[in-house]
CSV table of C-alpha atoms in Angstrom, one decimal:
chain,number,residue,atom,x,y,z
A,1,MET,CA,26.3,18.0,-13.4
A,2,GLY,CA,22.7,17.0,-12.6
A,3,THR,CA,21.1,14.6,-10.1
A,4,ASP,CA,19.4,11.5,-11.5
A,5,VAL,CA,16.9,9.8,-9.3
A,6,GLN,CA,14.5,6.9,-9.5
A,7,VAL,CA,10.9,7.5,-8.3
A,8,LEU,CA,8.6,4.6,-7.2
A,9,TYR,CA,4.9,5.1,-6.9
A,10,PHE,CA,2.7,3.1,-4.5
A,11,GLY,CA,-1.0,2.5,-4.0
A,12,ILE,CA,-3.5,5.0,-5.4
A,13,LEU,CA,-0.7,7.2,-6.7
A,14,ARG,CA,0.3,4.5,-9.1
A,15,GLU,CA,-3.2,3.4,-10.0
A,16,MET,CA,-5.1,6.7,-10.4
A,17,TYR,CA,-2.8,9.7,-10.6
A,18,VAL,CA,0.5,8.7,-12.3
A,19,GLN,CA,-0.3,5.4,-14.0
A,20,ALA,CA,3.3,4.2,-13.6
A,21,ARG,CA,5.2,2.0,-11.2
A,22,GLU,CA,8.4,4.0,-11.5
A,23,GLU,CA,10.1,6.8,-13.4
A,24,HIS,CA,13.4,8.5,-13.6
A,25,PHE,CA,14.0,12.2,-13.2
A,26,SER,CA,17.0,14.3,-14.0
A,27,LEU,CA,17.2,17.3,-11.7
A,28,ALA,CA,19.6,20.2,-11.2
A,29,SER,CA,22.4,19.7,-8.7
A,30,GLY,CA,21.3,20.5,-5.2
A,31,ALA,CA,17.6,19.6,-6.0
A,32,THR,CA,15.5,18.8,-3.0
A,33,VAL,CA,12.5,16.6,-2.4
A,34,ALA,CA,10.3,19.6,-2.9
A,35,ASP,CA,11.9,20.3,-6.3
A,36,LEU,CA,11.2,16.7,-7.3
A,37,VAL,CA,7.5,16.9,-6.1
A,38,GLU,CA,7.2,20.0,-8.3
A,39,ARG,CA,8.6,18.2,-11.3
A,40,ILE,CA,6.3,15.3,-10.8
A,41,GLY,CA,3.3,17.7,-10.7
A,42,GLU,CA,4.5,19.2,-14.0
A,43,ARG,CA,4.7,15.8,-15.6
A,44,HIS,CA,1.5,14.5,-14.0
A,45,PRO,CA,-1.0,17.3,-13.4
A,46,PRO,CA,-3.6,15.0,-11.7
A,47,PHE,CA,-1.0,14.5,-9.0
A,48,VAL,CA,-0.9,18.2,-7.9
A,49,PRO,CA,-4.1,18.3,-5.8
A,50,ILE,CA,-3.1,15.2,-3.8
A,51,ARG,CA,0.6,15.9,-3.2
A,52,GLU,CA,0.1,17.1,0.3
A,53,ARG,CA,-1.4,13.7,1.2
A,54,ILE,CA,1.7,11.6,0.5
A,55,ARG,CA,4.8,10.5,2.5
A,56,ILE,CA,8.1,10.5,0.8
A,57,ALA,CA,11.0,8.2,1.5
A,58,VAL,CA,14.5,8.6,0.1
A,59,ASN,CA,16.5,5.4,0.2
A,60,GLU,CA,13.9,3.8,2.5
A,61,GLU,CA,14.0,6.6,5.1
A,62,PHE,CA,11.2,9.2,5.4
A,63,ALA,CA,12.5,12.5,4.2
A,64,ALA,CA,11.5,16.2,4.7
A,65,SER,CA,10.9,18.5,1.7
A,66,GLY,CA,14.2,20.2,2.2
A,67,HIS,CA,16.2,16.9,1.9
A,68,VAL,CA,18.8,17.3,-0.9
A,69,LEU,CA,18.8,14.5,-3.4
A,70,SER,CA,21.9,12.7,-4.7
A,71,THR,CA,22.4,10.9,-8.0
A,72,GLY,CA,21.3,7.3,-7.6
A,73,ASP,CA,18.7,8.0,-4.8
A,74,THR,CA,15.5,6.0,-4.9
A,75,VAL,CA,12.5,8.1,-3.9
A,76,ALA,CA,9.3,6.4,-2.9
A,77,LEU,CA,5.9,8.2,-2.9
A,78,ILE,CA,3.5,6.6,-0.5
A,79,PRO,CA,-0.1,7.7,0.0
A,80,ARG,CA,-0.9,8.5,3.6
A,81,SER,CA,-3.7,6.8,5.4
A,82,PRO,CA,-6.5,9.0,6.8
A,83,GLU,CA,-5.2,8.2,10.3
A,84,ASP,CA,-1.7,9.4,9.6
A,85,ARG,CA,-1.6,13.0,10.6
A,86,THR,CA,2.2,13.2,11.4
A,87,ALA,CA,3.8,13.3,7.9
A,88,THR,CA,3.8,16.0,5.3
A,89,ALA,CA,4.8,16.1,1.7
A,90,SER,CA,6.2,19.6,1.7
């Protein structure tokens, strides 16, 4: 059985790189945030060069790349400000 998640895009991600407010992804069981980011890049190639400049939250909590996703999770992709040097996307 797979893992189905909802992805929300904010700011410049939505406007310039993905052109969507939200999408749904079906991933393999045990998929991580990093796996999801890879899949988003496959679906939206313009996203690939900027993926290191985003913060990712799962169910309204910032998450590391190794965080294992569960069915029903809501994943938000948020562009980092130039001043934000603490978060990483991978």
